[in-house]
Amino acid sequence: MSGRLLRLACTAAVAAGIVLAPLPAAAVPEPPTPGGRSVSELLTDLQRLYQEAEEATETYNATAEKLKEQRAQVRRLDGRLARARLSLHDSRGAAGRLARQQYQNSTDISPYVRLLLARDPQHALDQGHVIGQLARERAEAVGRLTGSEKKADGLARAARKALDRQLTLAVRQKKDRDDVRKKLDDVEKLLASLTEEQLGAVAELERTDVEAAQEDLVTSGALGSGEDSGEPTRAADRAVRYAVQQLGKPYEWGAEGPEAYDCSGLTSQAWEHAGRPIPRTSQEQWARLPRVPLRELRPGDLVVYFPKATHVAMYLGGGQVVQAPRTGEKVKVSPLASHPVLGAVRPDGAQDRDAR
């Protein structure tokens, strides 16, 4: 199954105009660079800026998710408050009616004297029973009224706090958005300062670095024997197929498809379409999903990158992943070692193995 999935990915990548295998490196003189920095230093700066931009993007995504949840909570509280106020209105009406009935039936003569003077003692007893029942109903109505008032007051306070929290998150989201834009501006400024020759040299160095990192990963035995660890579940198979279908679509920070994706937008949507919702951000995917050793990877698992878990890709098999890389690039198939690997998680790790 994993081999078939990888062949499917390769076919789709070729159709999308994406080259999977790196071209042989050509020895060329290193072009002059701004400020006298070497190509290696430029690549380091560029990768740092990209990583900072992606970290800011995932922070923005996390705030956006919290804001979405907070808005839902405000809507729920508003609905409960509306129902509580309606119940309070009904309780007040019932209490008022009972109060008027008691006033109309009230007398200064005690029930004992009224019983002694009655021509029909049994009728007096029956009437007293009715009056007592009305009194109990009134007490219950007053109790319901008091409870409704307390509930409405509590919900009103909770709704105000929830709304304040929503406004705070909205302000934070704007700040996070501005942070992302600033980081991307820094990337664009650095790229704009380079000539085509310099850009080519940086890209070539990055390619050879990735190739070397992939070779080191494979020869180290971290990926096991080179064979994928078992067949993917049906859900994982669906997630991989969805991700592969997105090849060639542009990266866009904060995007969850269907026209564009960021890294965690792609992985979360792939598993959403597979019927297994997972957290939106790469940090939450790393924190909340079951961990799996690299030597046990199988298609559909998520590979998480960088010390702060700021990038994520989906494993295809054969040491390859599908990912939404960064601004200016498209969803593509890449070597697993495209970035420094933090670890891997399995979204359906807690599911029954019989689901395969």
Coordinates of C-alpha atoms in Angstrom, one line a residue:
M1 CA 0.0 0.0 0.0
S2 CA 2.7 2.5 1.0
G3 CA 4.6 1.9 -2.3
R4 CA 1.4 2.5 -4.3
L5 CA 0.7 5.7 -2.4
L6 CA 4.2 6.9 -3.1
R7 CA 3.9 6.1 -6.8
L8 CA 0.6 8.0 -6.8
A9 CA 2.3 11.0 -5.2
C10 CA 5.2 10.9 -7.7
T11 CA 2.7 10.8 -10.6
A12 CA 0.8 13.7 -9.2
A13 CA 3.9 15.7 -8.5
V14 CA 5.1 15.2 -12.1
A15 CA 1.7 16.3 -13.4
A16 CA 2.0 19.4 -11.2
G17 CA 5.4 20.2 -12.6
I18 CA 7.3 19.3 -9.4
V19 CA 10.7 17.7 -9.4
L20 CA 11.2 15.2 -6.6
A21 CA 14.8 14.1 -7.1
P22 CA 17.5 16.7 -6.8
L23 CA 19.7 17.4 -9.8
P24 CA 23.4 16.7 -9.7
A25 CA 25.3 19.6 -8.1
A26 CA 27.4 21.8 -10.4
A27 CA 30.6 23.3 -9.2
V28 CA 30.3 27.1 -9.8
P29 CA 32.2 30.0 -8.4
E30 CA 30.4 31.6 -5.5
P31 CA 28.9 35.0 -6.6
P32 CA 29.5 38.1 -4.5
T33 CA 26.7 38.7 -2.0
P34 CA 25.4 41.8 -0.1
G35 CA 27.6 42.9 2.8
G36 CA 30.3 40.4 1.8
R37 CA 28.4 37.5 3.4
S38 CA 28.9 34.0 2.0
V39 CA 26.2 32.1 0.3
S40 CA 26.1 29.8 3.4
E41 CA 25.5 32.8 5.6
L42 CA 22.8 34.1 3.3
L43 CA 21.1 30.7 3.4
T44 CA 21.2 30.6 7.2
D45 CA 19.7 34.1 7.4
L46 CA 17.0 33.2 4.9
Q47 CA 16.1 29.9 6.7
R48 CA 16.0 31.8 10.0
L49 CA 13.6 34.4 8.6
Y50 CA 11.4 31.7 7.1
Q51 CA 11.4 29.8 10.3
E52 CA 10.5 33.0 12.3
A53 CA 7.7 33.7 9.8
E54 CA 6.3 30.2 10.2
E55 CA 6.5 30.4 13.9
A56 CA 4.6 33.6 13.8
T57 CA 2.1 32.0 11.4
E58 CA 1.4 29.1 13.8
T59 CA 1.0 31.6 16.7
Y60 CA -1.5 33.4 14.6
N61 CA -3.3 30.1 13.8
A62 CA -3.5 29.2 17.5
T63 CA -5.0 32.6 18.3
A64 CA -7.4 32.3 15.4
E65 CA -8.6 28.9 16.8
K66 CA -9.0 30.2 20.3
L67 CA -11.0 33.2 18.9
K68 CA -13.2 30.7 16.9
E69 CA -13.9 28.7 20.1
Q70 CA -14.5 31.9 22.1
R71 CA -17.0 33.2 19.6
A72 CA -18.8 29.8 19.8
Q73 CA -18.9 30.1 23.5
V74 CA -20.3 33.6 23.4
R75 CA -23.1 32.3 21.1
R76 CA -23.9 29.5 23.4
L77 CA -24.0 31.7 26.5
D78 CA -26.1 34.3 24.6
G79 CA -28.6 31.5 23.8
R80 CA -28.7 30.2 27.4
L81 CA -29.1 33.8 28.7
A82 CA -32.0 34.4 26.3
R83 CA -33.7 31.2 27.5
A84 CA -33.0 32.1 31.2
R85 CA -34.5 35.5 30.7
L86 CA -37.6 34.0 29.2
S87 CA -37.9 31.6 32.1
L88 CA -37.5 34.5 34.5
H89 CA -40.3 36.3 32.8
D90 CA -42.6 33.3 33.1
S91 CA -41.6 32.8 36.7
R92 CA -42.4 36.4 37.5
G93 CA -45.8 36.1 35.8
A94 CA -46.6 32.9 37.7
A95 CA -45.6 34.5 41.0
G96 CA -47.7 37.5 40.4
R97 CA -50.8 35.5 39.6
L98 CA -50.4 33.4 42.7
A99 CA -49.9 36.6 44.8
R100 CA -53.1 38.1 43.5
Q101 CA -55.0 34.9 44.1
Q102 CA -53.8 34.8 47.7
Y103 CA -54.7 38.4 48.3
Q104 CA -58.2 37.9 47.0
N105 CA -58.7 34.8 49.2
S106 CA -57.0 36.3 52.3
T107 CA -58.9 37.0 55.6
D108 CA -58.0 38.2 59.0
I109 CA -59.8 35.3 60.6
S110 CA -57.5 32.4 61.5
P111 CA -58.2 29.0 59.8
Y112 CA -59.1 27.5 63.3
V113 CA -61.8 30.1 64.0
R114 CA -63.1 29.9 60.5
L115 CA -63.5 26.1 60.9
L116 CA -65.4 26.6 64.2
L117 CA -67.8 29.2 62.8
A118 CA -68.4 27.3 59.5
R119 CA -71.9 25.9 58.8
D120 CA -70.2 23.1 56.8
P121 CA -67.0 22.1 58.6
Q122 CA -66.0 19.7 55.7
H123 CA -66.3 22.5 53.1
A124 CA -64.2 24.7 55.3
L125 CA -61.6 22.0 55.6
D126 CA -61.6 21.5 51.8
Q127 CA -61.3 25.3 51.3
G128 CA -58.4 25.4 53.7
H129 CA -56.7 22.6 51.8
V130 CA -57.1 24.6 48.6
I131 CA -55.7 27.7 50.2
G132 CA -52.8 25.7 51.6
Q133 CA -52.1 24.3 48.2
L134 CA -52.1 27.8 46.7
A135 CA -49.6 28.9 49.4
R136 CA -47.3 26.0 48.6
E137 CA -47.5 26.7 44.9
R138 CA -46.7 30.3 45.6
A139 CA -43.7 29.3 47.7
E140 CA -42.5 27.1 44.8
A141 CA -43.1 29.9 42.3
V142 CA -41.1 32.3 44.4
G143 CA -38.3 29.6 44.7
R144 CA -38.3 29.2 40.9
L145 CA -38.3 33.0 40.5
T146 CA -35.3 33.3 42.8
G147 CA -33.4 30.5 41.1
S148 CA -34.2 32.0 37.7
E149 CA -32.9 35.4 38.8
K150 CA -29.7 33.9 40.1
K151 CA -29.2 31.8 36.9
A152 CA -29.9 34.8 34.7
D153 CA -27.5 37.0 36.7
G154 CA -24.8 34.3 36.6
L155 CA -25.2 33.8 32.8
A156 CA -25.1 37.5 32.2
R157 CA -21.8 37.8 34.1
A158 CA -20.4 34.8 32.2
A159 CA -21.5 36.3 28.9
R160 CA -19.8 39.6 29.7
K161 CA -16.6 37.8 30.6
A162 CA -16.8 35.7 27.4
L163 CA -17.3 38.7 25.3
D164 CA -14.4 40.5 27.0
R165 CA -12.2 37.5 26.3
Q166 CA -13.3 37.5 22.7
L167 CA -12.4 41.1 22.3
T168 CA -9.0 40.5 23.9
L169 CA -8.4 37.6 21.5
A170 CA -9.4 39.7 18.5
V171 CA -6.8 42.3 19.5
R172 CA -4.2 39.6 19.9
Q173 CA -5.1 38.1 16.6
K174 CA -4.5 41.5 14.9
K175 CA -1.1 41.7 16.6
D176 CA -0.2 38.2 15.6
R177 CA -1.2 39.0 12.0
D178 CA 1.0 42.1 12.0
D179 CA 3.9 40.0 13.3
V180 CA 3.6 37.5 10.5
R181 CA 3.5 40.3 7.9
K182 CA 6.6 41.9 9.4
K183 CA 8.5 38.6 9.3
L184 CA 7.4 38.1 5.7
D185 CA 8.5 41.6 4.8
D186 CA 12.0 40.8 6.2
V187 CA 12.1 37.7 3.9
E188 CA 11.1 39.8 0.9
K189 CA 13.7 42.4 1.7
L190 CA 16.5 39.9 1.8
L191 CA 15.3 38.2 -1.4
A192 CA 15.0 41.5 -3.2
S193 CA 18.6 42.3 -2.3
L194 CA 19.9 39.3 -4.2
T195 CA 20.6 38.9 -7.9
E196 CA 19.3 35.9 -9.9
E197 CA 22.8 34.4 -9.7
Q198 CA 22.9 34.8 -6.0
L199 CA 19.4 33.3 -5.6
G200 CA 20.4 30.3 -7.7
A201 CA 23.5 29.8 -5.5
V202 CA 21.5 29.9 -2.3
A203 CA 18.9 27.5 -3.7
E204 CA 21.6 25.1 -4.9
L205 CA 23.3 25.1 -1.5
E206 CA 19.9 24.5 0.2
R207 CA 19.3 21.6 -2.2
T208 CA 22.6 19.9 -1.5
D209 CA 22.2 20.5 2.3
V210 CA 18.9 18.7 2.2
E211 CA 20.3 15.9 0.1
A212 CA 23.1 15.4 2.6
A213 CA 20.8 15.5 5.6
Q214 CA 18.5 12.9 3.9
E215 CA 21.5 10.6 3.2
D216 CA 22.7 11.0 6.8
L217 CA 19.2 10.2 8.1
V218 CA 18.8 7.1 6.0
T219 CA 22.4 5.7 6.7
S220 CA 22.0 6.4 10.4
G221 CA 19.2 3.8 10.6
A222 CA 16.8 6.2 12.2
L223 CA 14.2 5.3 9.5
G224 CA 14.7 1.6 10.3
S225 CA 15.4 -0.9 7.6
G226 CA 14.0 1.4 4.9
E227 CA 10.8 -0.4 4.8
D228 CA 7.7 1.4 6.1
S229 CA 6.3 0.0 9.3
G230 CA 3.1 -1.7 8.2
E231 CA 0.2 -0.7 6.1
P232 CA -1.7 2.6 6.8
T233 CA -5.2 2.5 8.2
R234 CA -8.1 3.3 5.9
A235 CA -8.3 6.8 7.5
A236 CA -4.5 7.3 6.9
D237 CA -4.9 6.2 3.3
R238 CA -7.7 8.8 2.8
A239 CA -5.6 11.5 4.4
V240 CA -2.6 10.8 2.2
R241 CA -4.8 10.8 -0.9
Y242 CA -6.3 14.1 0.0
A243 CA -2.9 15.7 0.7
V244 CA -1.5 14.4 -2.6
Q245 CA -4.5 15.9 -4.5
Q246 CA -3.4 19.3 -3.2
L247 CA 0.0 19.1 -4.9
G248 CA 0.8 22.3 -6.8
K249 CA -1.5 24.5 -4.8
P250 CA 0.2 27.7 -3.3
Y251 CA 1.4 28.1 0.3
E252 CA -0.5 30.9 2.1
W253 CA -0.1 31.6 5.8
G254 CA -3.2 31.0 7.8
A255 CA -4.9 29.1 4.9
E256 CA -6.8 25.8 5.3
G257 CA -7.8 25.2 1.6
P258 CA -9.2 24.4 -0.7
E259 CA -7.3 26.9 -2.9
A260 CA -4.2 27.4 -0.7
Y261 CA -2.6 26.0 2.5
D262 CA -0.1 26.6 5.2
C263 CA 1.8 23.6 6.6
S264 CA -0.7 22.6 9.4
G265 CA -3.6 23.7 7.4
L266 CA -2.8 21.0 4.9
T267 CA -2.3 18.2 7.5
S268 CA -5.3 19.2 9.6
Q269 CA -7.6 19.3 6.5
A270 CA -6.3 16.0 5.2
W271 CA -7.1 14.2 8.4
E272 CA -10.4 16.2 8.7
H273 CA -11.4 14.8 5.2
A274 CA -10.4 11.3 6.4
G275 CA -12.9 11.6 9.2
R276 CA -10.4 12.1 12.0
P277 CA -10.3 15.8 13.1
I278 CA -6.9 16.8 14.6
P279 CA -5.7 20.1 16.2
R280 CA -5.2 23.0 13.8
T281 CA -1.6 24.0 14.6
S282 CA 1.7 22.1 14.3
Q283 CA 2.4 22.7 18.0
E284 CA -0.9 21.2 19.1
Q285 CA -0.5 18.3 16.7
W286 CA 2.9 17.6 18.3
A287 CA 1.6 18.1 21.9
R288 CA -1.7 16.2 21.7
L289 CA -1.3 13.4 19.1
P290 CA 0.4 10.0 19.9
R291 CA 4.1 10.0 19.3
V292 CA 5.7 7.4 17.0
P293 CA 9.4 6.7 16.4
L294 CA 10.8 7.5 13.0
R295 CA 11.8 3.9 12.4
E296 CA 8.1 3.0 12.7
L297 CA 6.7 5.6 10.3
R298 CA 3.9 4.6 8.0
P299 CA 2.0 6.7 5.4
G300 CA -0.3 9.3 7.0
D301 CA 1.9 9.9 10.0
L302 CA 2.9 13.5 10.6
V303 CA 6.5 14.6 10.7
V304 CA 7.1 17.6 12.9
Y305 CA 10.1 19.9 12.5
F306 CA 12.2 22.5 14.5
P307 CA 12.6 22.7 18.3
K308 CA 9.4 24.6 18.7
A309 CA 7.3 22.3 16.5
T310 CA 6.7 25.1 14.0
H311 CA 6.4 23.1 10.8
V312 CA 4.7 19.8 9.9
A313 CA 4.5 17.5 6.9
M314 CA 2.7 14.2 6.1
Y315 CA 4.7 11.1 5.5
L316 CA 4.1 9.3 2.2
G317 CA 6.5 6.4 2.5
G318 CA 9.9 5.7 1.1
G319 CA 11.5 8.6 3.1
Q320 CA 9.3 11.2 1.4
V321 CA 6.8 13.7 2.8
V322 CA 4.1 15.9 1.3
Q323 CA 4.2 19.5 2.7
A324 CA 3.1 23.1 2.2
P325 CA 6.7 24.4 2.6
R326 CA 6.7 28.2 2.9
T327 CA 5.7 31.5 1.3
G328 CA 6.4 31.6 -2.4
E329 CA 6.3 27.8 -2.8
K330 CA 3.6 25.3 -3.6
V331 CA 2.5 22.0 -1.9
K332 CA 5.1 19.5 -3.0
V333 CA 6.7 16.2 -2.2
S334 CA 10.1 16.5 -0.4
P335 CA 12.7 14.4 1.3
L336 CA 11.8 13.8 5.0
A337 CA 14.9 15.6 6.1
S338 CA 14.0 18.9 4.3
H339 CA 14.1 20.5 7.8
P340 CA 15.5 19.6 11.2
V341 CA 13.2 16.8 12.4
L342 CA 11.8 17.0 15.9
G343 CA 9.7 13.8 15.8
A344 CA 6.6 12.2 14.4
V345 CA 3.0 11.7 15.5
R346 CA 0.2 9.3 14.4
P347 CA -3.3 10.9 14.2
D348 CA -5.0 7.5 14.3
G349 CA -2.5 6.0 16.7
A350 CA -5.2 5.4 19.3
Q351 CA -7.5 3.7 16.9
D352 CA -8.1 0.0 16.7
R353 CA -5.6 -1.7 14.4
D354 CA -8.6 -3.6 12.9
A355 CA -9.5 -0.3 11.2
R356 CA -6.8 -1.0 8.6

